[in-house]
Amino acid sequence: MFSLVKTLAVIGLQFGDEGKGKIVDFLSGHYRIVARYQGGSNAGHTVKVSGNTYKFHLIPSGILQGATCVLGNGMVIDPVQLENEIEMVKEFSPMDKLKISERAHVVFPYHMDRDIFEENIKSSNKVGTTGKGIGPAYEDKYARIGIRIIDLLDKEKLEKKLEMAINLRKNYLTKEYDIKELSKRYNEIAKKFKKNIVDTSSFLIKNIEKGNPVLFEGAQGTHLDVDFGMYPYVTSSNTTIGGAITGLGIPPKYISKVLGVIKAYTTKVGEGPFPTELHNEIGEQILKKGNEYGTTTGRPRRIGWLDLVLVKYSISISGVKYLAISKIDILSGLDEIKVAYAYEYDGKVIKNIPSDIDNIMKIKPLYRTFDGWEFTKDDVKKEIPKNMKKYIDYIEKYTGTKVSIISLGASREDTKVLKTI
Ligand code: IMP
């Protein structure tokens, strides 16, 4: 039987889109509280349940399983998107199952405007952002001109804060904003979820101390982390385990274990280096079969082989002991499957990722090749094909972790547990 620790963090170990949403959905039958700690509407989870498809950008997908979902102080929240998602999950979940941090920062239309404007004026080094205003909202937070969820509830105060924030940034905006109107609209939206705006840090601490199981959900992946990712081709938050501590206001001792999620191959959206990227028919085949299009922007994802050098680095930063591998079904039918185990750089073999972007551009992955496998979902539910097992065993050995879950298809039902966490 699958037994689980009381508190577990789920973190992406690649470039985002590892399938965390599906794993969180699967685990939230056990974890009655799911807390998200960073990012905003740049994230996208697609969950399929009983033939229906649900797309989430802010609320953890655990809400579909009736879990209480927390949007932590480390997030940047677009209230318009939040209102839409509340509407979508109404039939699954009473309103009181949603807890929104009063300290989380708000994404306004002027953040999205600036995000797109700044990307457009960069001649080189475009990041390929999602255009959801994430970078500018975090910039305002750290520049101490950000507006927090709690500020939305007082229209007059909100107006003054908006005036300051917009005036300071006006050279980076393409439109004029009617501050009175903006303040009125956002105040009205926030009033709809006023009762859900709480001190989420004390809510979580109280529940953890009572022994209630809590799952911490990271968005994006380690190689998009603002400190540890391939800077500047990163998002503007800490996607790694440190983000969970500051983004939720909980002591480190309250995170018992960390489950890392990887896709059986690698995908990336946006610009920047991608050492194992495939520019061939196999890449095309995986793109189509895996339906690799961004949930947030619809952009086709770039496809590459699994890069274990990147994964191992992510494991060390976040203290990952267990892995979930998603989309292993998509590799079925290929003659051979490759995995990068090292890089060639400057005539030497290295097993770490350089920190400088120009040096990352120069590395060449070294691959180990595995024989492919074929399976039907029913077969694999009983026994894993021999060659797939070899692939999984190699991942475990290389990374020093245990593969606890594999995902064999888009539905919740297509999930196989291999080892206890
Ligand atoms: P931003 O987070 O919108 O500022 O985008 C910064 C970079 O992170 C871009 O390369 C985006 O494509 C990427 N990114 C942001 N969120 C996600 C995600 O949820 N999945 C995959 N890539 C993402």
JSON list of N, CA, C and O and ligand atoms in Angstrom, two decimals, residues 15-17 42-44 115 127-132 134-135 220 224 233-236 269-271 299, ligand 1:
[
{"chain": "A", "resi": 15, "resn": "PHE", "atom": "N", "xyz": [12.42, 22.25, -16.74]},
{"chain": "A", "resi": 15, "resn": "PHE", "atom": "CA", "xyz": [12.09, 23.63, -17.12]},
{"chain": "A", "resi": 15, "resn": "PHE", "atom": "C", "xyz": [10.61, 23.93, -16.94]},
{"chain": "A", "resi": 15, "resn": "PHE", "atom": "O", "xyz": [10.03, 24.69, -17.72]},
{"chain": "A", "resi": 16, "resn": "GLY", "atom": "N", "xyz": [9.96, 23.33, -15.97]},
{"chain": "A", "resi": 16, "resn": "GLY", "atom": "CA", "xyz": [8.51, 23.49, -15.83]},
{"chain": "A", "resi": 16, "resn": "GLY", "atom": "C", "xyz": [7.80, 22.48, -16.71]},
{"chain": "A", "resi": 16, "resn": "GLY", "atom": "O", "xyz": [8.44, 21.76, -17.48]},
{"chain": "A", "resi": 17, "resn": "ASP", "atom": "N", "xyz": [6.47, 22.41, -16.55]},
{"chain": "A", "resi": 17, "resn": "ASP", "atom": "CA", "xyz": [5.64, 21.49, -17.36]},
{"chain": "A", "resi": 17, "resn": "ASP", "atom": "C", "xyz": [6.04, 20.04, -17.18]},
{"chain": "A", "resi": 17, "resn": "ASP", "atom": "O", "xyz": [5.92, 19.23, -18.11]},
{"chain": "A", "resi": 42, "resn": "ASN", "atom": "N", "xyz": [1.44, 32.46, -14.89]},
{"chain": "A", "resi": 42, "resn": "ASN", "atom": "CA", "xyz": [2.38, 31.90, -15.87]},
{"chain": "A", "resi": 42, "resn": "ASN", "atom": "C", "xyz": [2.32, 30.37, -15.86]},
{"chain": "A", "resi": 42, "resn": "ASN", "atom": "O", "xyz": [2.59, 29.71, -16.85]},
{"chain": "A", "resi": 43, "resn": "ALA", "atom": "N", "xyz": [1.96, 29.80, -14.72]},
{"chain": "A", "resi": 43, "resn": "ALA", "atom": "CA", "xyz": [1.87, 28.34, -14.59]},
{"chain": "A", "resi": 43, "resn": "ALA", "atom": "C", "xyz": [0.57, 27.85, -15.24]},
{"chain": "A", "resi": 43, "resn": "ALA", "atom": "O", "xyz": [-0.38, 28.61, -15.37]},
{"chain": "A", "resi": 44, "resn": "GLY", "atom": "N", "xyz": [0.57, 26.61, -15.63]},
{"chain": "A", "resi": 44, "resn": "GLY", "atom": "CA", "xyz": [-0.66, 26.04, -16.17]},
{"chain": "A", "resi": 44, "resn": "GLY", "atom": "C", "xyz": [-0.69, 24.55, -15.91]},
{"chain": "A", "resi": 44, "resn": "GLY", "atom": "O", "xyz": [0.29, 23.86, -16.18]},
{"chain": "A", "resi": 115, "resn": "ASP", "atom": "N", "xyz": [5.35, 43.86, -19.06]},
{"chain": "A", "resi": 115, "resn": "ASP", "atom": "CA", "xyz": [5.99, 42.58, -19.40]},
{"chain": "A", "resi": 115, "resn": "ASP", "atom": "C", "xyz": [6.18, 42.48, -20.92]},
{"chain": "A", "resi": 115, "resn": "ASP", "atom": "O", "xyz": [7.29, 42.24, -21.42]},
{"chain": "A", "resi": 127, "resn": "VAL", "atom": "N", "xyz": [13.41, 36.86, -23.20]},
{"chain": "A", "resi": 127, "resn": "VAL", "atom": "CA", "xyz": [13.26, 35.69, -22.33]},
{"chain": "A", "resi": 127, "resn": "VAL", "atom": "C", "xyz": [12.18, 34.75, -22.88]},
{"chain": "A", "resi": 127, "resn": "VAL", "atom": "O", "xyz": [12.21, 33.55, -22.67]},
{"chain": "A", "resi": 128, "resn": "GLY", "atom": "N", "xyz": [11.24, 35.34, -23.63]},
{"chain": "A", "resi": 128, "resn": "GLY", "atom": "CA", "xyz": [10.09, 34.54, -24.09]},
{"chain": "A", "resi": 128, "resn": "GLY", "atom": "C", "xyz": [9.12, 34.33, -22.94]},
{"chain": "A", "resi": 128, "resn": "GLY", "atom": "O", "xyz": [8.67, 33.22, -22.69]},
{"chain": "A", "resi": 129, "resn": "THR", "atom": "N", "xyz": [8.80, 35.39, -22.20]},
{"chain": "A", "resi": 129, "resn": "THR", "atom": "CA", "xyz": [7.91, 35.27, -21.03]},
{"chain": "A", "resi": 129, "resn": "THR", "atom": "C", "xyz": [6.50, 34.88, -21.48]},
{"chain": "A", "resi": 129, "resn": "THR", "atom": "O", "xyz": [6.17, 34.97, -22.67]},
{"chain": "A", "resi": 130, "resn": "THR", "atom": "N", "xyz": [5.70, 34.53, -20.51]},
{"chain": "A", "resi": 130, "resn": "THR", "atom": "CA", "xyz": [4.32, 34.17, -20.82]},
{"chain": "A", "resi": 130, "resn": "THR", "atom": "C", "xyz": [3.46, 35.43, -21.03]},
{"chain": "A", "resi": 130, "resn": "THR", "atom": "O", "xyz": [2.29, 35.31, -21.40]},
{"chain": "A", "resi": 131, "resn": "GLY", "atom": "N", "xyz": [4.00, 36.59, -20.74]},
{"chain": "A", "resi": 131, "resn": "GLY", "atom": "CA", "xyz": [3.25, 37.84, -20.90]},
{"chain": "A", "resi": 131, "resn": "GLY", "atom": "C", "xyz": [2.19, 38.04, -19.82]},
{"chain": "A", "resi": 131, "resn": "GLY", "atom": "O", "xyz": [1.30, 38.87, -19.96]},
{"chain": "A", "resi": 132, "resn": "LYS", "atom": "N", "xyz": [2.31, 37.29, -18.72]},
{"chain": "A", "resi": 132, "resn": "LYS", "atom": "CA", "xyz": [1.29, 37.38, -17.67]},
{"chain": "A", "resi": 132, "resn": "LYS", "atom": "C", "xyz": [1.66, 38.38, -16.57]},
{"chain": "A", "resi": 132, "resn": "LYS", "atom": "O", "xyz": [1.05, 38.40, -15.50]},
{"chain": "A", "resi": 134, "resn": "ILE", "atom": "N", "xyz": [4.37, 38.58, -14.69]},
{"chain": "A", "resi": 134, "resn": "ILE", "atom": "CA", "xyz": [5.01, 38.00, -13.51]},
{"chain": "A", "resi": 134, "resn": "ILE", "atom": "C", "xyz": [6.27, 38.78, -13.09]},
{"chain": "A", "resi": 134, "resn": "ILE", "atom": "O", "xyz": [6.39, 39.20, -11.93]},
{"chain": "A", "resi": 135, "resn": "GLY", "atom": "N", "xyz": [7.18, 38.99, -14.05]},
{"chain": "A", "resi": 135, "resn": "GLY", "atom": "CA", "xyz": [8.43, 39.72, -13.74]},
{"chain": "A", "resi": 135, "resn": "GLY", "atom": "C", "xyz": [8.13, 41.10, -13.16]},
{"chain": "A", "resi": 135, "resn": "GLY", "atom": "O", "xyz": [8.58, 41.45, -12.06]},
{"chain": "A", "resi": 220, "resn": "GLN", "atom": "N", "xyz": [6.40, 25.97, -12.02]},
{"chain": "A", "resi": 220, "resn": "GLN", "atom": "CA", "xyz": [7.58, 25.98, -12.91]},
{"chain": "A", "resi": 220, "resn": "GLN", "atom": "C", "xyz": [8.61, 24.93, -12.44]},
{"chain": "A", "resi": 220, "resn": "GLN", "atom": "O", "xyz": [8.26, 24.03, -11.70]},
{"chain": "A", "resi": 224, "resn": "LEU", "atom": "N", "xyz": [14.21, 27.13, -14.12]},
{"chain": "A", "resi": 224, "resn": "LEU", "atom": "CA", "xyz": [13.63, 28.46, -14.32]},
{"chain": "A", "resi": 224, "resn": "LEU", "atom": "C", "xyz": [13.74, 29.27, -13.04]},
{"chain": "A", "resi": 224, "resn": "LEU", "atom": "O", "xyz": [13.26, 30.41, -12.98]},
{"chain": "A", "resi": 233, "resn": "TYR", "atom": "N", "xyz": [17.34, 33.48, -18.56]},
{"chain": "A", "resi": 233, "resn": "TYR", "atom": "CA", "xyz": [16.17, 32.81, -19.16]},
{"chain": "A", "resi": 233, "resn": "TYR", "atom": "C", "xyz": [15.38, 32.07, -18.08]},
{"chain": "A", "resi": 233, "resn": "TYR", "atom": "O", "xyz": [15.26, 30.84, -18.11]},
{"chain": "A", "resi": 234, "resn": "VAL", "atom": "N", "xyz": [14.91, 32.82, -17.13]},
{"chain": "A", "resi": 234, "resn": "VAL", "atom": "CA", "xyz": [14.27, 32.23, -15.95]},
{"chain": "A", "resi": 234, "resn": "VAL", "atom": "C", "xyz": [12.98, 32.97, -15.64]},
{"chain": "A", "resi": 234, "resn": "VAL", "atom": "O", "xyz": [12.71, 34.00, -16.25]},
{"chain": "A", "resi": 235, "resn": "THR", "atom": "N", "xyz": [12.23, 32.46, -14.68]},
{"chain": "A", "resi": 235, "resn": "THR", "atom": "CA", "xyz": [11.09, 33.23, -14.20]},
{"chain": "A", "resi": 235, "resn": "THR", "atom": "C", "xyz": [11.58, 34.07, -13.01]},
{"chain": "A", "resi": 235, "resn": "THR", "atom": "O", "xyz": [12.76, 34.03, -12.66]},
{"chain": "A", "resi": 236, "resn": "SER", "atom": "N", "xyz": [10.69, 34.82, -12.36]},
{"chain": "A", "resi": 236, "resn": "SER", "atom": "CA", "xyz": [11.17, 35.79, -11.37]},
{"chain": "A", "resi": 236, "resn": "SER", "atom": "C", "xyz": [10.97, 35.33, -9.93]},
{"chain": "A", "resi": 236, "resn": "SER", "atom": "O", "xyz": [10.90, 36.16, -9.03]},
{"chain": "A", "resi": 269, "resn": "VAL", "atom": "N", "xyz": [9.61, 25.81, -22.82]},
{"chain": "A", "resi": 269, "resn": "VAL", "atom": "CA", "xyz": [9.02, 26.87, -23.64]},
{"chain": "A", "resi": 269, "resn": "VAL", "atom": "C", "xyz": [9.81, 28.14, -23.37]},
{"chain": "A", "resi": 269, "resn": "VAL", "atom": "O", "xyz": [10.38, 28.30, -22.31]},
{"chain": "A", "resi": 270, "resn": "GLY", "atom": "N", "xyz": [9.82, 29.04, -24.31]},
{"chain": "A", "resi": 270, "resn": "GLY", "atom": "CA", "xyz": [10.59, 30.26, -24.13]},
{"chain": "A", "resi": 270, "resn": "GLY", "atom": "C", "xyz": [12.00, 30.07, -24.64]},
{"chain": "A", "resi": 270, "resn": "GLY", "atom": "O", "xyz": [12.37, 29.02, -25.14]},
{"chain": "A", "resi": 271, "resn": "GLU", "atom": "N", "xyz": [12.77, 31.16, -24.50]},
{"chain": "A", "resi": 271, "resn": "GLU", "atom": "CA", "xyz": [14.11, 31.19, -25.07]},
{"chain": "A", "resi": 271, "resn": "GLU", "atom": "C", "xyz": [15.14, 30.60, -24.12]},
{"chain": "A", "resi": 271, "resn": "GLU", "atom": "O", "xyz": [14.81, 30.22, -23.00]},
{"chain": "A", "resi": 299, "resn": "ARG", "atom": "N", "xyz": [1.93, 27.88, -26.91]},
{"chain": "A", "resi": 299, "resn": "ARG", "atom": "CA", "xyz": [3.14, 27.74, -27.74]},
{"chain": "A", "resi": 299, "resn": "ARG", "atom": "C", "xyz": [3.59, 26.28, -27.79]},
{"chain": "A", "resi": 299, "resn": "ARG", "atom": "O", "xyz": [3.53, 25.59, -26.77]},
{"chain": "B", "resi": 1, "resn": "IMP", "atom": "P1", "xyz": [7.52, 34.42, -17.02]},
{"chain": "B", "resi": 1, "resn": "IMP", "atom": "O1", "xyz": [7.45, 33.53, -15.84]},
{"chain": "B", "resi": 1, "resn": "IMP", "atom": "O2", "xyz": [6.20, 34.61, -17.71]},
{"chain": "B", "resi": 1, "resn": "IMP", "atom": "O3", "xyz": [8.21, 35.71, -16.71]},
{"chain": "B", "resi": 1, "resn": "IMP", "atom": "O4", "xyz": [8.45, 33.69, -18.12]},
{"chain": "B", "resi": 1, "resn": "IMP", "atom": "C1", "xyz": [9.84, 33.45, -17.92]},
{"chain": "B", "resi": 1, "resn": "IMP", "atom": "C2", "xyz": [10.27, 32.13, -18.55]},
{"chain": "B", "resi": 1, "resn": "IMP", "atom": "O5", "xyz": [9.69, 31.06, -17.81]},
{"chain": "B", "resi": 1, "resn": "IMP", "atom": "C3", "xyz": [9.81, 31.94, -20.00]},
{"chain": "B", "resi": 1, "resn": "IMP", "atom": "O6", "xyz": [10.78, 31.16, -20.66]},
{"chain": "B", "resi": 1, "resn": "IMP", "atom": "C4", "xyz": [8.53, 31.12, -19.85]},
{"chain": "B", "resi": 1, "resn": "IMP", "atom": "O7", "xyz": [8.25, 30.36, -21.01]},
{"chain": "B", "resi": 1, "resn": "IMP", "atom": "C5", "xyz": [8.91, 30.23, -18.67]},
{"chain": "B", "resi": 1, "resn": "IMP", "atom": "N1", "xyz": [7.75, 29.78, -17.89]},
{"chain": "B", "resi": 1, "resn": "IMP", "atom": "C6", "xyz": [7.04, 30.48, -16.99]},
{"chain": "B", "resi": 1, "resn": "IMP", "atom": "N2", "xyz": [6.09, 29.71, -16.44]},
{"chain": "B", "resi": 1, "resn": "IMP", "atom": "C7", "xyz": [6.22, 28.50, -16.98]},
{"chain": "B", "resi": 1, "resn": "IMP", "atom": "C8", "xyz": [5.53, 27.27, -16.77]},
{"chain": "B", "resi": 1, "resn": "IMP", "atom": "O8", "xyz": [4.62, 27.13, -15.95]},
{"chain": "B", "resi": 1, "resn": "IMP", "atom": "N3", "xyz": [5.97, 26.22, -17.52]},
{"chain": "B", "resi": 1, "resn": "IMP", "atom": "C9", "xyz": [7.00, 26.32, -18.39]},
{"chain": "B", "resi": 1, "resn": "IMP", "atom": "N4", "xyz": [7.68, 27.45, -18.60]},
{"chain": "B", "resi": 1, "resn": "IMP", "atom": "C10", "xyz": [7.29, 28.53, -17.91]}
]
